[in-house]
Amino acid sequence: MQIQSRFCSHRLAALLISLTFWSGLPGPGHAQEELRIATSYKLMTLDPHYANLNENTSLLSHIYERLVYQDDRLDLKPGLAVSWRAVSDRQWEFKLRENVRFHDGSPLTADDVVYTIERIRDFLKSPSGGFRSYVTGIESVSAPDPLTVLIETDGAVPNLPLFFSSIFVMNRPAKGFETTEDLNAGHPPNGTGPYRFESWSSGESLRLAGNDDYWDGKPAWSKVTFRVIENPAARVAALSTGEVDVADAIPARDVASLKERGARVASVGAARVNFVQFDVARDTLPGVTDKSGEPIANPFKNPLVRRALTLATDRGILVDKILAGYGTAAAQVFPNGLPGTSAKLLPEAPNYDEAKMLLAKAGFPDGFNLVLAGPASRYPGDAESLQAVAQSWARIGVNAQPAAAPFSVFNTKRAAGDYGVWYGGTSGEAVDIILHTLLASPDPERGTGALNFGKYRNEAFDAMLARAESIAVGPERNAALAQATELVMADQPIIPLYHFHHIVGYGSRIGSYVLHPRGWTTAMQTLPAME
């Protein structure tokens, strides 16, 4: 995807100049041999539109590209589209890049973009909504000429280019729409990206070959192999022994030992948030009982309980101890200072006495029992965070039993409603994207609330968010998003815990690795070492 092949262009350019000066970096047409990457990301599908998850976004970005990409400051840059403009409040025009070809040799045209939008909007039925929220406001899409895409929306969508920084462009087949089943069954993915698909073994590996005809130049590696190693210790071991060249999602506790063994480490603050989320909709919840083990009415419907648990959460332990300083305590969905964040929202120190008072006022003077679910080995410090939060809550009489499971199991059970409260994480292109999917009221028609598994609803927040989203990108929009965030965070539908840092380790065959705050792991971020 273009976001990785060209992001951080200023950094990459400096590195390329430096490495080329020392004559070690292969020039055009001299790709290195195989790059071996150990990744925590388990590719779930070869359908680029089925699931809006980081593992799919990261790995499929080698094969597919987007119209627009975000650089390391989250600013929009040309991708497959060289330009875009709002023709009117309800009409956008995108101009495509010339001389771009899919892996089967067919040229990229506006008709492929039309197909991509229509496939997501009208055909694909993803359980979690996939990318539909990005295109629900599109009333029609047409191709006036082979390199022009004209989009009509059903209202003002001032942030439409940002939405297209998330959508991979597919090639229109001879007839109909390609199904997810067909793609997963072996129909070769056909994108415009710097690497071609070779093979995929679900949960084990993804093998790619360099696309020598790539429009932006021959890629640096002739072959790329991703090995799925979900266990962090096993990834660290594979890098330490030289079995792989790059390992992602390195635990902060292992950074020092890796450096002692000769590996190098890159890190960057993540444009994402990890949080505790409550089910606030159902009358009773699985795993939530009184102290004798009897079911009780859903306590999370009461904002006093949510506030009490927030005050009983020690973020400092999570950041300083579990993340070893490779993280920032959170009070909102993005780290302070990024566009759309509020300077008024700052992490609070725990206040157990006030938390106990709020619990008593809510009718739970003795606390209650619950199961605190979460994924294991998906995020830095996830299982340990469950334990730490449970220990904090025990201080106010809330006995939390941590229940960590592999992400595939956790994700399935969470969607099925098997949990009453859980630890999770999400990333997005911008503050409004996360607010839209995580905290806005679930509405399939509007495409909101795809990740709002707690079924939280707040009409005042929905209205404020809709107003913010109607404003063109700039200071006024950012201020409106900050105000909406302040309103919803005061109601505590989630407890923001931390913004962790992405940490990647790499060995002697790698000259440098340039991280992006969105946290992708790609071959395009990797420059070969000098020979």
Coordinates of N, CA, C and O in Angstrom, one line a residue, residues 48-147:
P48 N -9.3 -7.8 1.0 CA -8.8 -6.5 1.6 C -9.9 -5.7 2.2 O -9.7 -4.7 2.8
H49 N -11.2 -6.1 1.9 CA -12.3 -5.2 2.4 C -13.1 -5.9 3.5 O -14.1 -5.3 3.9
Y50 N -12.7 -7.1 3.9 CA -13.6 -7.9 4.8 C -13.5 -7.4 6.3 O -14.5 -7.3 6.9
A51 N -12.3 -7.1 6.7 CA -12.2 -6.8 8.2 C -11.2 -5.6 8.3 O -10.1 -5.7 7.8
N52 N -11.6 -4.6 9.0 CA -10.8 -3.4 9.2 C -9.9 -3.7 10.5 O -10.2 -3.1 11.6
L53 N -9.0 -4.6 10.4 CA -8.1 -4.9 11.5 C -6.6 -4.7 11.1 O -6.3 -4.8 9.9
N54 N -5.8 -4.4 12.0 CA -4.4 -4.0 11.7 C -3.6 -5.1 11.0 O -2.8 -4.8 10.2
E55 N -3.9 -6.4 11.4 CA -3.2 -7.4 10.8 C -3.5 -7.5 9.3 O -2.6 -7.7 8.5
N56 N -4.7 -7.3 8.9 CA -5.0 -7.3 7.4 C -4.5 -6.0 6.8 O -3.9 -6.1 5.7
T57 N -4.7 -4.9 7.4 CA -4.2 -3.6 6.9 C -2.7 -3.7 6.6 O -2.2 -3.3 5.6
S58 N -2.0 -4.2 7.6 CA -0.5 -4.2 7.5 C 0.0 -5.2 6.4 O 0.8 -4.8 5.6
L59 N -0.5 -6.4 6.5 CA 0.1 -7.4 5.6 C -0.4 -7.3 4.1 O 0.4 -7.4 3.2
L60 N -1.7 -6.9 4.0 CA -2.2 -6.8 2.6 C -1.7 -5.5 1.9 O -1.9 -5.3 0.7
S61 N -1.1 -4.6 2.7 CA -0.6 -3.4 2.1 C 0.5 -3.6 1.2 O 0.9 -2.7 0.4
H62 N 1.2 -4.8 1.2 CA 2.2 -5.1 0.3 C 1.6 -5.3 -1.1 O 2.3 -5.1 -2.1
I63 N 0.4 -5.8 -1.2 CA -0.3 -6.2 -2.4 C -1.1 -5.1 -3.0 O -1.2 -4.9 -4.2
Y64 N -1.9 -4.5 -2.1 CA -2.9 -3.5 -2.5 C -2.4 -2.1 -2.1 O -1.7 -1.9 -1.1
E65 N -3.0 -1.1 -2.7 CA -2.7 0.3 -2.4 C -4.0 1.1 -2.3 O -5.1 0.7 -2.7
R66 N -3.9 2.3 -1.8 CA -5.0 3.2 -1.6 C -4.9 4.5 -2.4 O -3.8 4.8 -2.9
L67 N -6.0 5.2 -2.6 CA -6.0 6.4 -3.3 C -5.1 7.5 -2.6 O -4.4 8.3 -3.2
V68 N -5.2 7.5 -1.3 CA -4.6 8.5 -0.5 C -3.8 7.8 0.6 O -4.2 6.7 1.1
Y69 N -2.7 8.3 1.1 CA -2.0 7.7 2.2 C -1.7 8.8 3.3 O -1.7 10.0 3.0
Q70 N -1.4 8.4 4.5 CA -1.1 9.3 5.6 C 0.4 9.2 5.9 O 1.0 8.0 6.0
D71 N 1.1 10.3 6.0 CA 2.5 10.2 6.3 C 2.6 10.1 7.9 O 1.7 9.9 8.6
D72 N 3.9 10.2 8.4 CA 4.1 9.9 9.8 C 3.6 11.0 10.7 O 3.6 10.9 11.9
R73 N 3.1 12.1 10.1 CA 2.4 13.1 10.9 C 0.9 13.0 10.7 O 0.1 13.9 11.2
L74 N 0.4 11.9 10.0 CA -1.0 11.7 9.7 C -1.6 12.7 8.8 O -2.8 12.8 8.7
D75 N -0.7 13.4 8.0 CA -1.2 14.3 7.0 C -1.4 13.4 5.7 O -0.8 12.4 5.4
L76 N -2.4 13.9 4.9 CA -2.7 13.2 3.7 C -1.8 13.5 2.5 O -1.5 14.6 2.3
K77 N -1.4 12.4 1.8 CA -0.5 12.6 0.6 C -1.0 11.8 -0.5 O -1.8 10.8 -0.3
P78 N -0.6 12.1 -1.8 CA -1.1 11.4 -2.9 C -0.6 9.9 -2.9 O 0.5 9.6 -2.5
G79 N -1.6 9.0 -3.2 CA -1.2 7.6 -3.4 C -1.5 7.2 -4.8 O -0.9 7.7 -5.8
L80 N -2.5 6.4 -5.0 CA -3.0 6.0 -6.4 C -3.7 7.2 -7.0 O -3.8 7.3 -8.2
A81 N -4.2 8.1 -6.2 CA -4.7 9.4 -6.7 C -3.6 10.5 -6.5 O -3.0 10.6 -5.5
V82 N -3.4 11.2 -7.6 CA -2.4 12.3 -7.5 C -3.0 13.6 -7.0 O -2.3 14.5 -6.5
S83 N -4.3 13.7 -7.1 CA -5.0 14.9 -6.5 C -6.4 14.6 -6.3 O -7.0 13.7 -6.8
W84 N -7.1 15.5 -5.5 CA -8.5 15.4 -5.2 C -9.0 16.8 -4.8 O -8.2 17.6 -4.3
R85 N -10.3 17.0 -5.1 CA -10.8 18.3 -4.8 C -12.3 18.2 -4.6 O -13.0 17.3 -5.2
A86 N -12.9 19.1 -3.7 CA -14.3 19.1 -3.5 C -14.9 20.0 -4.6 O -14.6 21.3 -4.6
V87 N -15.7 19.5 -5.5 CA -16.3 20.2 -6.6 C -17.4 21.0 -6.0 O -17.7 22.2 -6.4
S88 N -18.1 20.5 -5.1 CA -19.2 21.1 -4.3 C -19.4 20.5 -3.0 O -18.6 19.6 -2.6
D89 N -20.4 20.9 -2.2 CA -20.5 20.3 -0.9 C -20.8 18.8 -1.0 O -20.5 18.0 0.0
R90 N -21.4 18.3 -2.1 CA -21.8 16.9 -2.2 C -21.1 16.2 -3.4 O -21.5 15.2 -3.8
Q91 N -20.0 16.8 -3.9 CA -19.3 16.1 -5.0 C -17.8 16.3 -4.9 O -17.3 17.4 -4.6
W92 N -17.1 15.1 -5.1 CA -15.6 15.1 -5.0 C -15.1 14.5 -6.3 O -15.7 13.6 -6.9
E93 N -13.9 15.1 -6.7 CA -13.2 14.6 -7.9 C -11.8 14.1 -7.5 O -11.1 14.8 -6.9
F94 N -11.5 12.9 -7.9 CA -10.2 12.3 -7.7 C -9.5 12.0 -9.0 O -10.1 11.4 -9.9
K95 N -8.3 12.5 -9.2 CA -7.5 12.2 -10.4 C -6.5 11.1 -10.1 O -5.7 11.2 -9.2
L96 N -6.5 10.0 -11.0 CA -5.6 8.9 -10.7 C -4.3 9.1 -11.3 O -4.1 9.8 -12.3
R97 N -3.3 8.3 -10.8 CA -2.0 8.3 -11.3 C -1.9 7.6 -12.6 O -2.5 6.5 -12.8
E98 N -1.1 8.0 -13.5 CA -1.0 7.4 -14.8 C 0.0 6.2 -14.7 O 0.9 6.2 -13.8
N99 N -0.1 5.3 -15.7 CA 0.9 4.2 -15.9 C 1.0 3.3 -14.6 O 2.1 2.8 -14.3
V100 N -0.1 3.1 -13.9 CA -0.1 2.1 -12.8 C -0.8 0.8 -13.3 O -1.8 0.9 -13.9
R101 N -0.1 -0.3 -13.0 CA -0.7 -1.6 -13.5 C -0.9 -2.5 -12.3 O -0.1 -2.5 -11.3
F102 N -1.9 -3.3 -12.4 CA -2.1 -4.4 -11.5 C -1.1 -5.5 -11.7 O -0.5 -5.5 -12.8
H103 N -1.0 -6.4 -10.8 CA -0.1 -7.5 -11.0 C -0.3 -8.4 -12.2 O 0.6 -9.1 -12.6
D104 N -1.5 -8.4 -12.6 CA -1.8 -9.3 -13.8 C -1.6 -8.5 -15.1 O -1.8 -9.0 -16.2
G105 N -1.0 -7.2 -15.0 CA -0.7 -6.4 -16.2 C -1.8 -5.5 -16.6 O -1.5 -4.6 -17.5
S106 N -3.0 -5.6 -16.1 CA -4.0 -4.7 -16.5 C -3.8 -3.3 -15.9 O -3.3 -3.2 -14.8
P107 N -4.2 -2.2 -16.6 CA -4.0 -0.9 -16.1 C -5.0 -0.5 -15.0 O -6.2 -0.9 -15.1
L108 N -4.5 0.3 -14.1 CA -5.5 0.9 -13.1 C -6.3 2.0 -13.8 O -5.8 2.9 -14.5
T109 N -7.6 1.9 -13.7 CA -8.5 2.9 -14.2 C -9.5 3.3 -13.2 O -9.7 2.7 -12.1
A110 N -10.3 4.4 -13.5 CA -11.3 4.8 -12.6 C -12.4 3.8 -12.3 O -13.0 3.7 -11.3
D111 N -12.6 2.9 -13.3 CA -13.6 1.9 -13.1 C -13.2 0.9 -12.0 O -14.1 0.3 -11.4
D112 N -11.9 0.7 -11.7 CA -11.5 -0.1 -10.6 C -11.9 0.5 -9.3 O -12.3 -0.2 -8.3
V113 N -11.8 1.8 -9.2 CA -12.2 2.5 -8.0 C -13.7 2.5 -7.8 O -14.2 2.3 -6.7
V114 N -14.5 2.6 -8.9 CA -15.9 2.5 -8.8 C -16.3 1.1 -8.3 O -17.1 0.9 -7.4
Y115 N -15.6 0.0 -8.8 CA -15.9 -1.3 -8.4 C -15.6 -1.5 -6.9 O -16.3 -2.1 -6.1
T116 N -14.5 -0.9 -6.5 CA -14.0 -1.0 -5.1 C -15.1 -0.5 -4.1 O -15.5 -1.1 -3.1
I117 N -15.6 0.7 -4.5 CA -16.6 1.4 -3.6 C -17.9 0.6 -3.6 O -18.5 0.4 -2.6
E118 N -18.3 0.2 -4.8 CA -19.6 -0.5 -4.9 C -19.5 -1.9 -4.2 O -20.5 -2.4 -3.6
R119 N -18.3 -2.5 -4.2 CA -18.2 -3.8 -3.6 C -18.3 -3.7 -2.1 O -19.0 -4.5 -1.4
I120 N -17.7 -2.7 -1.5 CA -17.8 -2.4 -0.1 C -19.2 -2.0 0.3 O -19.8 -2.5 1.3
R121 N -19.8 -1.1 -0.4 CA -21.1 -0.5 0.0 C -22.3 -1.4 -0.3 O -23.2 -1.5 0.5
D122 N -22.2 -2.1 -1.4 CA -23.4 -2.8 -1.9 C -23.4 -4.3 -1.8 O -24.4 -5.0 -1.8
F123 N -22.2 -4.9 -1.7 CA -22.1 -6.4 -1.9 C -21.6 -7.1 -0.6 O -22.2 -8.0 -0.2
L124 N -20.5 -6.6 -0.1 CA -19.8 -7.3 1.0 C -20.6 -7.2 2.3 O -21.0 -6.1 2.7
K125 N -20.7 -8.3 3.0 CA -21.4 -8.4 4.3 C -20.5 -8.8 5.3 O -20.3 -10.0 5.6
S126 N -19.8 -7.9 6.0 CA -18.8 -8.2 7.0 C -19.5 -8.2 8.4 O -20.3 -7.3 8.6
P127 N -19.2 -9.2 9.2 CA -19.9 -9.2 10.5 C -19.6 -8.0 11.4 O -20.5 -7.5 12.1
S128 N -18.5 -7.4 11.2 CA -18.2 -6.2 12.0 C -18.4 -4.9 11.2 O -18.0 -3.8 11.7
G129 N -18.9 -5.0 10.0 CA -19.1 -3.8 9.2 C -18.0 -3.5 8.3 O -18.1 -2.8 7.3
G130 N -16.8 -4.1 8.6 CA -15.6 -3.9 7.7 C -15.4 -2.4 7.4 O -15.2 -1.6 8.4
F131 N -15.3 -2.0 6.2 CA -15.0 -0.7 5.8 C -16.3 0.1 5.3 O -16.2 1.2 4.8
R132 N -17.4 -0.5 5.6 CA -18.7 0.1 5.1 C -18.9 1.5 5.6 O -19.5 2.4 4.9
S133 N -18.5 1.8 6.8 CA -18.7 3.1 7.4 C -18.1 4.2 6.6 O -18.5 5.4 6.6
Y134 N -17.0 3.9 5.9 CA -16.3 4.8 5.1 C -17.0 5.2 3.8 O -16.8 6.3 3.2
V135 N -18.0 4.4 3.3 CA -18.6 4.6 2.0 C -20.1 4.8 2.1 O -20.8 4.9 1.1
T136 N -20.7 4.7 3.3 CA -22.1 4.7 3.5 C -22.7 6.1 3.0 O -23.8 6.2 2.6
G137 N -21.9 7.1 3.1 CA -22.4 8.5 2.6 C -22.2 8.7 1.1 O -22.6 9.7 0.6
I138 N -21.7 7.7 0.4 CA -21.6 7.8 -1.0 C -22.9 7.4 -1.8 O -23.3 6.3 -1.7
E139 N -23.5 8.4 -2.5 CA -24.7 8.1 -3.2 C -24.4 7.5 -4.5 O -25.1 6.5 -4.9
S140 N -23.4 8.0 -5.2 CA -23.1 7.4 -6.5 C -21.6 7.6 -6.8 O -21.0 8.6 -6.3
V141 N -21.0 6.8 -7.6 CA -19.6 6.9 -8.0 C -19.5 6.6 -9.5 O -20.2 5.7 -10.0
S142 N -18.8 7.4 -10.3 CA -18.7 7.2 -11.7 C -17.3 7.5 -12.2 O -16.5 8.1 -11.5
A143 N -17.1 7.2 -13.5 CA -15.8 7.3 -14.1 C -16.0 8.1 -15.4 O -16.1 7.6 -16.5
P144 N -15.9 9.5 -15.3 CA -16.1 10.3 -16.5 C -15.0 10.0 -17.6 O -15.3 10.1 -18.8
D145 N -13.8 9.6 -17.1 CA -12.8 9.2 -18.1 C -11.9 8.2 -17.3 O -12.0 8.0 -16.1
P146 N -10.9 7.5 -18.0 CA -10.2 6.4 -17.3 C -9.4 6.9 -16.1 O -9.1 6.0 -15.3
L147 N -9.1 8.1 -16.0 CA -8.3 8.6 -14.8 C -9.0 9.6 -13.9 O -8.4 10.2 -13.1

